[in-house]
Amino acid sequence: MEKVTIRHAIQADADAIAHFHVRVWRQTYRELAPAEIYAALDENRRRNTWRETLSANNPDQIVLLAELEGMLVAIGAAGAPSAEIFGDLGEIKNLYVDPDLKRQGIGRLLLSKLASHLRERGFPGVGLGVVDGNVPAMAFYEALGGKRIGEYTDHGPIWRSQNIVFAWPENVGL
């Protein structure tokens, strides 16, 4: 992990982020997402979303990239909460690590940096939603001290997925 660098994403990264996001998302949700959603959440749709996200002038928002020897190996994004269930917690909106590089500390490092940003922005803690059935992600967040605080339906761009919410209150660091 010593060769992994973390940096802020810029507008010019949108294409690379979209490509990476689709590749990892499809591996993660192959068995969880309905077939029509799996097909519809393609690189073009993701590119447009990432371009919009990266062009927003929102100081609460952060998008970080992890690179290994110049190659994108993980993405993370966080900002103000998108659903009532998060209350006043900052929200981790995306955290994707190349499946070939999991269990090497990259996800933990990104999550920690995203959480630090949210706390610096004044959020008293951090929360995130995990698609119900994504057992590896749930185990990862539980291993990092995340507590299940509820469930909600994510009204994402086209998939209304059921999600489990994990939270780290103010007194629990990541």
CSV table of N, CA and C in Angstrom, one decimal:
chain,number,residue,atom,x,y,z
A,1,MET,N,0.8,-1.2,0.0
A,1,MET,CA,0.0,0.0,0.0
A,1,MET,C,0.9,1.3,0.0
A,2,GLU,N,2.1,1.1,0.2
A,2,GLU,CA,3.0,2.3,0.3
A,2,GLU,C,3.0,3.1,-1.0
A,3,LYS,N,2.7,2.4,-2.2
A,3,LYS,CA,2.8,3.1,-3.5
A,3,LYS,C,1.4,3.7,-3.8
A,4,VAL,N,0.4,3.5,-3.0
A,4,VAL,CA,-0.9,4.1,-3.3
A,4,VAL,C,-0.9,5.6,-2.9
A,5,THR,N,-1.3,6.4,-3.8
A,5,THR,CA,-1.5,7.9,-3.5
A,5,THR,C,-2.9,8.2,-3.6
A,6,ILE,N,-3.3,9.1,-2.8
A,6,ILE,CA,-4.7,9.6,-2.7
A,6,ILE,C,-4.7,11.1,-3.2
A,7,ARG,N,-5.6,11.4,-4.1
A,7,ARG,CA,-5.7,12.8,-4.5
A,7,ARG,C,-7.1,13.2,-4.8
A,8,HIS,N,-7.3,14.5,-4.8
A,8,HIS,CA,-8.6,15.0,-5.1
A,8,HIS,C,-8.9,14.9,-6.6
A,9,ALA,N,-10.1,14.4,-7.0
A,9,ALA,CA,-10.5,14.3,-8.4
A,9,ALA,C,-10.7,15.7,-9.0
A,10,ILE,N,-10.5,15.8,-10.2
A,10,ILE,CA,-10.8,17.1,-11.0
A,10,ILE,C,-11.7,16.7,-12.2
A,11,GLN,N,-12.2,17.7,-12.8
A,11,GLN,CA,-13.1,17.6,-13.9
A,11,GLN,C,-12.6,16.6,-15.0
A,12,ALA,N,-11.3,16.8,-15.3
A,12,ALA,CA,-10.6,16.0,-16.3
A,12,ALA,C,-10.6,14.5,-16.0
A,13,ASP,N,-10.9,14.1,-14.7
A,13,ASP,CA,-10.9,12.7,-14.3
A,13,ASP,C,-12.3,12.0,-14.5
A,14,ALA,N,-13.3,12.7,-15.0
A,14,ALA,CA,-14.6,12.2,-15.1
A,14,ALA,C,-14.7,10.9,-15.9
A,15,ASP,N,-14.0,10.9,-17.1
A,15,ASP,CA,-14.1,9.7,-17.9
A,15,ASP,C,-13.4,8.5,-17.3
A,16,ALA,N,-12.3,8.7,-16.7
A,16,ALA,CA,-11.6,7.6,-16.0
A,16,ALA,C,-12.4,7.1,-14.8
A,17,ILE,N,-13.0,8.0,-14.1
A,17,ILE,CA,-13.8,7.6,-12.9
A,17,ILE,C,-15.1,6.8,-13.4
A,18,ALA,N,-15.7,7.3,-14.5
A,18,ALA,CA,-16.9,6.6,-15.0
A,18,ALA,C,-16.5,5.2,-15.4
A,19,HIS,N,-15.4,5.0,-16.1
A,19,HIS,CA,-15.0,3.7,-16.6
A,19,HIS,C,-14.8,2.8,-15.4
A,20,PHE,N,-14.0,3.3,-14.4
A,20,PHE,CA,-13.7,2.5,-13.2
A,20,PHE,C,-15.0,2.1,-12.5
A,21,HIS,N,-15.8,3.1,-12.3
A,21,HIS,CA,-17.1,3.0,-11.5
A,21,HIS,C,-17.9,1.9,-12.1
A,22,VAL,N,-18.1,1.9,-13.4
A,22,VAL,CA,-19.0,0.9,-14.1
A,22,VAL,C,-18.3,-0.5,-13.9
A,23,ARG,N,-17.0,-0.6,-14.2
A,23,ARG,CA,-16.4,-1.9,-14.1
A,23,ARG,C,-16.6,-2.5,-12.7
A,24,VAL,N,-16.3,-1.7,-11.7
A,24,VAL,CA,-16.4,-2.3,-10.3
A,24,VAL,C,-17.8,-2.5,-9.9
A,25,TRP,N,-18.7,-1.5,-10.2
A,25,TRP,CA,-20.1,-1.6,-9.8
A,25,TRP,C,-20.7,-2.9,-10.4
A,26,ARG,N,-20.4,-3.1,-11.7
A,26,ARG,CA,-21.0,-4.3,-12.3
A,26,ARG,C,-20.5,-5.6,-11.7
A,27,GLN,N,-19.2,-5.6,-11.3
A,27,GLN,CA,-18.7,-6.8,-10.6
A,27,GLN,C,-19.4,-7.0,-9.2
A,28,THR,N,-19.6,-5.9,-8.5
A,28,THR,CA,-20.2,-5.9,-7.2
A,28,THR,C,-21.7,-6.3,-7.2
A,29,TYR,N,-22.4,-5.7,-8.2
A,29,TYR,CA,-23.9,-5.9,-8.2
A,29,TYR,C,-24.4,-6.8,-9.2
A,30,ARG,N,-23.6,-7.6,-9.9
A,30,ARG,CA,-24.0,-8.6,-10.9
A,30,ARG,C,-25.2,-9.4,-10.4
A,31,GLU,N,-25.1,-9.9,-9.2
A,31,GLU,CA,-26.1,-10.8,-8.6
A,31,GLU,C,-27.2,-10.0,-7.8
A,32,LEU,N,-27.0,-8.7,-7.5
A,32,LEU,CA,-27.9,-8.0,-6.7
A,32,LEU,C,-28.9,-7.1,-7.5
A,33,ALA,N,-28.4,-6.5,-8.5
A,33,ALA,CA,-29.2,-5.5,-9.3
A,33,ALA,C,-30.1,-6.2,-10.3
A,34,PRO,N,-31.3,-5.7,-10.5
A,34,PRO,CA,-32.1,-6.3,-11.6
A,34,PRO,C,-31.4,-6.1,-13.0
A,35,ALA,N,-31.6,-7.1,-13.9
A,35,ALA,CA,-30.9,-7.1,-15.2
A,35,ALA,C,-31.0,-5.8,-15.9
A,36,GLU,N,-32.2,-5.2,-15.9
A,36,GLU,CA,-32.4,-3.9,-16.7
A,36,GLU,C,-31.6,-2.8,-16.1
A,37,ILE,N,-31.5,-2.8,-14.8
A,37,ILE,CA,-30.7,-1.7,-14.1
A,37,ILE,C,-29.2,-2.0,-14.4
A,38,TYR,N,-28.8,-3.2,-14.3
A,38,TYR,CA,-27.4,-3.6,-14.5
A,38,TYR,C,-27.0,-3.1,-15.9
A,39,ALA,N,-27.9,-3.3,-16.9
A,39,ALA,CA,-27.5,-2.8,-18.3
A,39,ALA,C,-27.6,-1.3,-18.4
A,40,ALA,N,-28.6,-0.7,-17.8
A,40,ALA,CA,-28.8,0.8,-18.0
A,40,ALA,C,-27.7,1.6,-17.3
A,41,LEU,N,-27.2,1.2,-16.2
A,41,LEU,CA,-26.2,2.0,-15.5
A,41,LEU,C,-24.8,1.8,-16.2
A,42,ASP,N,-24.7,2.4,-17.4
A,42,ASP,CA,-23.5,2.2,-18.2
A,42,ASP,C,-22.6,3.4,-18.1
A,43,GLU,N,-21.5,3.3,-18.8
A,43,GLU,CA,-20.4,4.3,-18.7
A,43,GLU,C,-20.9,5.7,-19.1
A,44,ASN,N,-21.7,5.8,-20.1
A,44,ASN,CA,-22.2,7.1,-20.5
A,44,ASN,C,-23.0,7.8,-19.4
A,45,ARG,N,-23.9,7.0,-18.8
A,45,ARG,CA,-24.7,7.6,-17.7
A,45,ARG,C,-23.8,8.0,-16.5
A,46,ARG,N,-22.9,7.1,-16.2
A,46,ARG,CA,-21.9,7.4,-15.1
A,46,ARG,C,-21.1,8.6,-15.4
A,47,ARG,N,-20.6,8.7,-16.6
A,47,ARG,CA,-19.8,9.9,-17.0
A,47,ARG,C,-20.5,11.2,-16.8
A,48,ASN,N,-21.8,11.2,-17.2
A,48,ASN,CA,-22.6,12.4,-17.1
A,48,ASN,C,-22.7,12.8,-15.6
A,49,THR,N,-23.0,11.8,-14.8
A,49,THR,CA,-23.1,12.0,-13.3
A,49,THR,C,-21.8,12.5,-12.7
A,50,TRP,N,-20.7,11.9,-13.1
A,50,TRP,CA,-19.4,12.3,-12.5
A,50,TRP,C,-19.0,13.7,-13.0
A,51,ARG,N,-19.3,14.1,-14.2
A,51,ARG,CA,-19.0,15.4,-14.7
A,51,ARG,C,-19.8,16.4,-13.9
A,52,GLU,N,-21.1,16.1,-13.7
A,52,GLU,CA,-21.9,17.0,-12.9
A,52,GLU,C,-21.4,17.1,-11.5
A,53,THR,N,-21.0,16.0,-10.9
A,53,THR,CA,-20.5,16.0,-9.5
A,53,THR,C,-19.2,16.8,-9.4
A,54,LEU,N,-18.3,16.6,-10.3
A,54,LEU,CA,-17.0,17.3,-10.3
A,54,LEU,C,-17.1,18.8,-10.7
A,55,SER,N,-18.2,19.2,-11.3
A,55,SER,CA,-18.3,20.6,-11.7
A,55,SER,C,-19.1,21.4,-10.6
A,56,ALA,N,-19.7,20.7,-9.7
A,56,ALA,CA,-20.4,21.4,-8.6
A,56,ALA,C,-19.5,22.2,-7.7
A,57,ASN,N,-19.9,23.3,-7.3
A,57,ASN,CA,-19.2,24.1,-6.4
A,57,ASN,C,-19.8,24.0,-5.0
A,58,ASN,N,-19.5,22.9,-4.4
A,58,ASN,CA,-20.1,22.5,-3.1
A,58,ASN,C,-19.0,22.2,-2.1
A,59,PRO,N,-18.7,23.0,-1.1
A,59,PRO,CA,-17.6,22.8,-0.2
A,59,PRO,C,-17.7,21.6,0.7
A,60,ASP,N,-19.0,21.1,0.9
A,60,ASP,CA,-19.1,19.9,1.7
A,60,ASP,C,-18.8,18.6,0.9
A,61,GLN,N,-18.8,18.7,-0.4
A,61,GLN,CA,-18.5,17.5,-1.3
A,61,GLN,C,-17.0,17.3,-1.5
A,62,ILE,N,-16.7,16.0,-1.5
A,62,ILE,CA,-15.3,15.7,-1.8
A,62,ILE,C,-15.3,14.4,-2.7
A,63,VAL,N,-14.4,14.3,-3.7
A,63,VAL,CA,-14.2,13.1,-4.5
A,63,VAL,C,-12.7,12.9,-4.5
A,64,LEU,N,-12.4,11.7,-4.0
A,64,LEU,CA,-11.0,11.3,-3.9
A,64,LEU,C,-10.7,10.1,-4.8
A,65,LEU,N,-9.5,10.0,-5.3
A,65,LEU,CA,-9.0,8.9,-6.1
A,65,LEU,C,-7.8,8.3,-5.5
A,66,ALA,N,-7.8,7.0,-5.5
A,66,ALA,CA,-6.6,6.3,-5.1
A,66,ALA,C,-5.9,5.7,-6.3
A,67,GLU,N,-4.6,6.0,-6.4
A,67,GLU,CA,-3.9,5.5,-7.6
A,67,GLU,C,-2.7,4.7,-7.1
A,68,LEU,N,-2.4,3.7,-7.9
A,68,LEU,CA,-1.2,2.8,-7.7
A,68,LEU,C,-0.4,2.8,-8.9
A,69,GLU,N,0.8,3.4,-8.8
A,69,GLU,CA,1.7,3.5,-10.0
A,69,GLU,C,0.9,4.1,-11.2
A,70,GLY,N,0.2,5.2,-10.9
A,70,GLY,CA,-0.5,5.9,-11.9
A,70,GLY,C,-1.8,5.4,-12.4
A,71,MET,N,-2.2,4.2,-11.9
A,71,MET,CA,-3.5,3.6,-12.3
A,71,MET,C,-4.6,3.8,-11.2
A,72,LEU,N,-5.8,4.1,-11.6
A,72,LEU,CA,-6.9,4.3,-10.7
A,72,LEU,C,-7.3,3.0,-10.1
A,73,VAL,N,-7.3,2.9,-8.8
A,73,VAL,CA,-7.6,1.6,-8.1
A,73,VAL,C,-8.7,1.8,-7.1
A,74,ALA,N,-9.2,3.0,-6.8
A,74,ALA,CA,-10.3,3.2,-5.9
A,74,ALA,C,-10.8,4.6,-6.1
A,75,ILE,N,-12.1,4.8,-5.8
A,75,ILE,CA,-12.8,6.1,-5.8
A,75,ILE,C,-13.6,6.2,-4.6
A,76,GLY,N,-13.7,7.4,-4.1
A,76,GLY,CA,-14.6,7.7,-2.9
A,76,GLY,C,-15.2,9.1,-3.0
A,77,ALA,N,-16.4,9.2,-2.6
A,77,ALA,CA,-17.0,10.5,-2.6
A,77,ALA,C,-17.9,10.7,-1.4
A,78,ALA,N,-18.0,11.9,-0.9
A,78,ALA,CA,-18.7,12.2,0.3
A,78,ALA,C,-19.3,13.6,0.3
A,79,GLY,N,-20.3,13.8,1.1
A,79,GLY,CA,-20.9,15.2,1.2
A,79,GLY,C,-22.0,15.2,2.2
A,80,ALA,N,-22.9,16.2,2.0
A,80,ALA,CA,-24.0,16.4,2.9
A,80,ALA,C,-25.0,15.2,2.7
A,81,PRO,N,-25.8,14.8,3.7
A,81,PRO,CA,-26.7,13.7,3.6
A,81,PRO,C,-27.7,13.9,2.5
A,82,SER,N,-28.0,12.7,1.8
A,82,SER,CA,-29.0,12.7,0.7
A,82,SER,C,-30.4,12.2,1.1
A,83,ALA,N,-30.5,11.6,2.3
A,83,ALA,CA,-31.7,11.1,2.8
A,83,ALA,C,-31.9,11.4,4.3
A,84,GLU,N,-33.1,11.5,4.7
A,84,GLU,CA,-33.5,11.9,6.1
A,84,GLU,C,-32.8,10.9,7.1
A,85,ILE,N,-32.7,9.7,6.8
A,85,ILE,CA,-32.2,8.7,7.7
A,85,ILE,C,-30.8,9.0,8.2
A,86,PHE,N,-30.0,9.8,7.5
A,86,PHE,CA,-28.7,10.2,7.9
A,86,PHE,C,-28.7,11.3,9.0
A,87,GLY,N,-29.8,11.9,9.1
A,87,GLY,CA,-29.9,13.0,10.1
A,87,GLY,C,-28.9,14.1,9.8
A,88,ASP,N,-28.0,14.4,10.8
A,88,ASP,CA,-27.0,15.4,10.6
A,88,ASP,C,-25.6,14.8,10.3
A,89,LEU,N,-25.6,13.5,10.0
A,89,LEU,CA,-24.3,12.9,9.6
A,89,LEU,C,-23.9,13.2,8.2
A,90,GLY,N,-22.6,13.4,8.0
A,90,GLY,CA,-22.1,13.5,6.6
A,90,GLY,C,-22.3,12.1,6.0
A,91,GLU,N,-22.4,12.1,4.7
A,91,GLU,CA,-22.6,10.8,4.0
A,91,GLU,C,-21.5,10.4,3.1
A,92,ILE,N,-21.0,9.2,3.2
A,92,ILE,CA,-20.1,8.6,2.2
A,92,ILE,C,-21.0,8.1,1.1
A,93,LYS,N,-20.9,8.7,-0.1
A,93,LYS,CA,-21.8,8.4,-1.2
A,93,LYS,C,-21.3,7.3,-2.1
A,94,ASN,N,-20.0,7.2,-2.2
A,94,ASN,CA,-19.4,6.2,-3.1
A,94,ASN,C,-18.1,5.7,-2.4
A,95,LEU,N,-17.8,4.4,-2.5
A,95,LEU,CA,-16.5,3.9,-2.1
A,95,LEU,C,-16.4,2.6,-2.9
A,96,TYR,N,-15.5,2.6,-3.9
A,96,TYR,CA,-15.3,1.5,-4.7
A,96,TYR,C,-13.8,1.2,-4.8
A,97,VAL,N,-13.4,0.0,-4.6
A,97,VAL,CA,-12.0,-0.5,-4.7
A,97,VAL,C,-11.9,-1.6,-5.7
A,98,ASP,N,-10.9,-1.5,-6.5
A,98,ASP,CA,-10.6,-2.6,-7.5
A,98,ASP,C,-10.7,-3.9,-6.8
A,99,PRO,N,-11.5,-4.8,-7.3
A,99,PRO,CA,-11.7,-6.1,-6.6
A,99,PRO,C,-10.3,-6.9,-6.4
A,100,ASP,N,-9.4,-6.7,-7.4
A,100,ASP,CA,-8.1,-7.4,-7.3
A,100,ASP,C,-7.2,-6.8,-6.2
A,101,LEU,N,-7.6,-5.6,-5.6
A,101,LEU,CA,-6.7,-5.0,-4.6
A,101,LEU,C,-7.4,-4.8,-3.3
A,102,LYS,N,-8.5,-5.5,-3.1
A,102,LYS,CA,-9.2,-5.5,-1.8
A,102,LYS,C,-8.4,-6.1,-0.7
A,103,ARG,N,-8.6,-5.7,0.5
A,103,ARG,CA,-8.0,-6.3,1.7
A,103,ARG,C,-6.5,-5.9,1.8
A,104,GLN,N,-6.2,-4.7,1.2
A,104,GLN,CA,-4.9,-4.1,1.3
A,104,GLN,C,-4.8,-2.8,1.9
A,105,GLY,N,-6.0,-2.4,2.5
A,105,GLY,CA,-6.0,-1.1,3.3
A,105,GLY,C,-6.4,0.1,2.4
A,106,ILE,N,-6.7,-0.1,1.1
A,106,ILE,CA,-7.0,1.1,0.3
A,106,ILE,C,-8.4,1.6,0.7
A,107,GLY,N,-9.4,0.8,0.8
A,107,GLY,CA,-10.7,1.2,1.2
A,107,GLY,C,-10.7,1.9,2.5
A,108,ARG,N,-10.0,1.3,3.5
A,108,ARG,CA,-9.9,1.9,4.8
A,108,ARG,C,-9.3,3.3,4.8
A,109,LEU,N,-8.2,3.4,4.0
A,109,LEU,CA,-7.6,4.7,3.9
A,109,LEU,C,-8.5,5.8,3.2
A,110,LEU,N,-9.2,5.4,2.1
A,110,LEU,CA,-10.1,6.3,1.5
A,110,LEU,C,-11.2,6.7,2.4
A,111,LEU,N,-11.8,5.7,3.1
A,111,LEU,CA,-12.9,6.0,4.0
A,111,LEU,C,-12.5,6.9,5.1
A,112,SER,N,-11.3,6.7,5.6
A,112,SER,CA,-10.8,7.6,6.7
A,112,SER,C,-10.6,9.0,6.2
A,113,LYS,N,-10.1,9.2,5.0
A,113,LYS,CA,-9.9,10.6,4.5
A,113,LYS,C,-11.3,11.2,4.2
A,114,LEU,N,-12.2,10.5,3.7
A,114,LEU,CA,-13.6,11.0,3.4
A,114,LEU,C,-14.2,11.4,4.8
A,115,ALA,N,-14.1,10.6,5.8
A,115,ALA,CA,-14.6,10.9,7.1
A,115,ALA,C,-14.0,12.1,7.7
A,116,SER,N,-12.7,12.3,7.6
A,116,SER,CA,-12.0,13.4,8.1
A,116,SER,C,-12.5,14.7,7.4
A,117,HIS,N,-12.7,14.7,6.1
A,117,HIS,CA,-13.2,15.8,5.4
A,117,HIS,C,-14.6,16.2,5.9
A,118,LEU,N,-15.5,15.2,6.1
A,118,LEU,CA,-16.8,15.5,6.6
A,118,LEU,C,-16.8,16.1,8.0
A,119,ARG,N,-15.9,15.6,8.9
A,119,ARG,CA,-15.8,16.1,10.2
A,119,ARG,C,-15.3,17.5,10.2
A,120,GLU,N,-14.3,17.8,9.3
A,120,GLU,CA,-13.8,19.2,9.1
A,120,GLU,C,-14.9,20.1,8.7
A,121,ARG,N,-15.8,19.6,7.9
A,121,ARG,CA,-16.9,20.4,7.4
A,121,ARG,C,-18.0,20.6,8.5
A,122,GLY,N,-17.9,20.0,9.7
A,122,GLY,CA,-18.8,20.3,10.7
A,122,GLY,C,-19.8,19.2,11.0
A,123,PHE,N,-19.8,18.1,10.2
A,123,PHE,CA,-20.7,17.0,10.5
A,123,PHE,C,-20.2,16.2,11.7
A,124,PRO,N,-21.2,15.9,12.6
A,124,PRO,CA,-20.8,15.3,13.9
A,124,PRO,C,-20.4,13.8,13.8
A,125,GLY,N,-20.7,13.2,12.6
A,125,GLY,CA,-20.3,11.8,12.4
A,125,GLY,C,-20.5,11.5,10.9
A,126,VAL,N,-20.4,10.2,10.6
A,126,VAL,CA,-20.4,9.8,9.2
A,126,VAL,C,-21.4,8.6,9.1
A,127,GLY,N,-22.1,8.6,8.0
A,127,GLY,CA,-23.0,7.4,7.7
A,127,GLY,C,-22.8,7.1,6.2
A,128,LEU,N,-23.3,5.9,5.9
A,128,LEU,CA,-23.3,5.4,4.5
A,128,LEU,C,-24.4,4.3,4.3
A,129,GLY,N,-24.9,4.2,3.1
A,129,GLY,CA,-25.8,3.2,2.8
A,129,GLY,C,-25.2,2.1,2.0
A,130,VAL,N,-25.5,0.8,2.4
A,130,VAL,CA,-25.0,-0.4,1.7
A,130,VAL,C,-26.2,-1.1,1.1
A,131,VAL,N,-26.2,-1.5,-0.1
A,131,VAL,CA,-27.3,-2.3,-0.7
A,131,VAL,C,-27.4,-3.6,0.1
A,132,ASP,N,-28.7,-3.8,0.5
A,132,ASP,CA,-29.0,-5.0,1.2
A,132,ASP,C,-28.6,-6.2,0.4
A,133,GLY,N,-27.8,-7.1,0.9
A,133,GLY,CA,-27.3,-8.3,0.2
A,133,GLY,C,-25.8,-8.1,-0.1
A,134,ASN,N,-25.2,-6.9,0.0
A,134,ASN,CA,-23.8,-6.8,-0.3
A,134,ASN,C,-23.0,-7.1,1.0
A,135,VAL,N,-23.0,-8.4,1.2
A,135,VAL,CA,-22.4,-9.0,2.4
A,135,VAL,C,-20.9,-8.6,2.6
A,136,PRO,N,-20.1,-8.6,1.6
A,136,PRO,CA,-18.7,-8.2,1.8
A,136,PRO,C,-18.6,-6.8,2.3
A,137,ALA,N,-19.3,-5.9,1.7
A,137,ALA,CA,-19.3,-4.5,2.1
A,137,ALA,C,-19.8,-4.3,3.6
A,138,MET,N,-20.8,-5.0,3.9
A,138,MET,CA,-21.4,-4.9,5.3
A,138,MET,C,-20.3,-5.4,6.3
A,139,ALA,N,-19.7,-6.5,6.0
A,139,ALA,CA,-18.7,-7.1,6.9
A,139,ALA,C,-17.5,-6.1,7.0
A,140,PHE,N,-17.1,-5.4,5.9
A,140,PHE,CA,-16.0,-4.5,5.9
A,140,PHE,C,-16.4,-3.3,6.9
A,141,TYR,N,-17.6,-2.7,6.7
A,141,TYR,CA,-18.0,-1.6,7.6
A,141,TYR,C,-18.1,-2.0,9.0
A,142,GLU,N,-18.7,-3.2,9.3
A,142,GLU,CA,-18.8,-3.7,10.7
A,142,GLU,C,-17.4,-3.8,11.3
A,143,ALA,N,-16.4,-4.4,10.5
A,143,ALA,CA,-15.1,-4.6,11.0
A,143,ALA,C,-14.4,-3.2,11.4
A,144,LEU,N,-14.9,-2.2,10.7
A,144,LEU,CA,-14.3,-0.8,11.0
A,144,LEU,C,-15.1,-0.1,12.1
A,145,GLY,N,-16.0,-0.8,12.7
A,145,GLY,CA,-16.8,-0.2,13.8
A,145,GLY,C,-18.1,0.5,13.5
A,146,GLY,N,-18.5,0.3,12.2
A,146,GLY,CA,-19.8,0.9,11.8
A,146,GLY,C,-20.9,0.2,12.5
A,147,LYS,N,-21.9,1.0,12.9
A,147,LYS,CA,-23.1,0.4,13.6
A,147,LYS,C,-24.3,0.6,12.7
A,148,ARG,N,-25.1,-0.5,12.6
A,148,ARG,CA,-26.3,-0.4,11.8
A,148,ARG,C,-27.3,0.5,12.5
A,149,ILE,N,-27.8,1.5,11.8
A,149,ILE,CA,-28.7,2.4,12.5
A,149,ILE,C,-30.1,2.4,11.8
A,150,GLY,N,-30.3,1.6,10.7
A,150,GLY,CA,-31.6,1.6,10.1
A,150,GLY,C,-31.5,1.2,8.6
A,151,GLU,N,-32.6,1.3,7.9
A,151,GLU,CA,-32.7,1.0,6.5
A,151,GLU,C,-33.5,2.1,5.8
A,152,TYR,N,-33.3,2.1,4.5
A,152,TYR,CA,-34.0,3.1,3.7
A,152,TYR,C,-34.0,2.6,2.2
A,153,THR,N,-34.9,3.2,1.4
A,153,THR,CA,-34.8,2.9,0.0
A,153,THR,C,-34.1,4.1,-0.7
A,154,ASP,N,-33.0,3.7,-1.4
A,154,ASP,CA,-32.2,4.7,-2.1
A,154,ASP,C,-32.9,5.0,-3.4
A,155,HIS,N,-33.2,6.3,-3.6
A,155,HIS,CA,-33.9,6.7,-4.8
A,155,HIS,C,-32.9,7.1,-5.9
A,156,GLY,N,-31.9,6.3,-6.0
A,156,GLY,CA,-30.8,6.6,-7.0
A,156,GLY,C,-31.3,6.9,-8.4
A,157,PRO,N,-30.4,7.1,-9.3
A,157,PRO,CA,-30.9,7.5,-10.7
A,157,PRO,C,-31.9,6.7,-11.3
A,158,ILE,N,-31.8,5.4,-11.2
A,158,ILE,CA,-32.8,4.5,-11.8
A,158,ILE,C,-33.1,3.3,-11.0
A,159,TRP,N,-32.4,3.0,-9.9
A,159,TRP,CA,-32.6,1.8,-9.1
A,159,TRP,C,-33.0,2.2,-7.7
A,160,ARG,N,-34.2,1.7,-7.3
A,160,ARG,CA,-34.7,1.9,-6.0
A,160,ARG,C,-34.3,0.8,-5.1
A,161,SER,N,-33.0,0.8,-4.7
A,161,SER,CA,-32.5,-0.3,-3.9
A,161,SER,C,-32.7,-0.1,-2.4
A,162,GLN,N,-32.9,-1.3,-1.7
A,162,GLN,CA,-33.0,-1.3,-0.3
A,162,GLN,C,-31.6,-1.2,0.3
A,163,ASN,N,-31.4,-0.3,1.3
A,163,ASN,CA,-30.1,-0.1,1.8
A,163,ASN,C,-30.1,-0.2,3.3
A,164,ILE,N,-29.0,-0.7,3.9
A,164,ILE,CA,-28.7,-0.8,5.3
A,164,ILE,C,-27.8,0.4,5.6
A,165,VAL,N,-28.1,1.2,6.6
A,165,VAL,CA,-27.3,2.4,7.0
A,165,VAL,C,-26.3,2.0,8.1
A,166,PHE,N,-25.1,2.3,7.8
A,166,PHE,CA,-24.0,2.2,8.8
A,166,PHE,C,-23.6,3.6,9.2
A,167,ALA,N,-23.2,3.7,10.5
A,167,ALA,CA,-22.8,5.1,11.0
A,167,ALA,C,-21.7,4.9,12.0
A,168,TRP,N,-20.9,6.0,12.0
A,168,TRP,CA,-19.8,6.2,13.0
A,168,TRP,C,-20.1,7.5,13.6
A,169,PRO,N,-20.5,7.5,14.9
A,169,PRO,CA,-20.8,8.8,15.6
A,169,PRO,C,-19.5,9.5,15.8
A,170,GLU,N,-19.6,10.7,16.3
A,170,GLU,CA,-18.5,11.7,16.6
A,170,GLU,C,-17.4,11.0,17.4
A,171,ASN,N,-17.7,10.3,18.4
A,171,ASN,CA,-16.6,9.7,19.2
A,171,ASN,C,-16.0,8.5,18.7
A,172,VAL,N,-16.4,8.0,17.5
A,172,VAL,CA,-15.8,6.9,16.9
A,172,VAL,C,-15.0,7.3,15.7
A,173,GLY,N,-13.7,7.2,15.7
A,173,GLY,CA,-12.9,7.6,14.5
A,173,GLY,C,-12.8,6.4,13.5
A,174,LEU,N,-12.6,6.8,12.3
A,174,LEU,CA,-12.3,5.8,11.3
A,174,LEU,C,-10.8,5.9,10.9
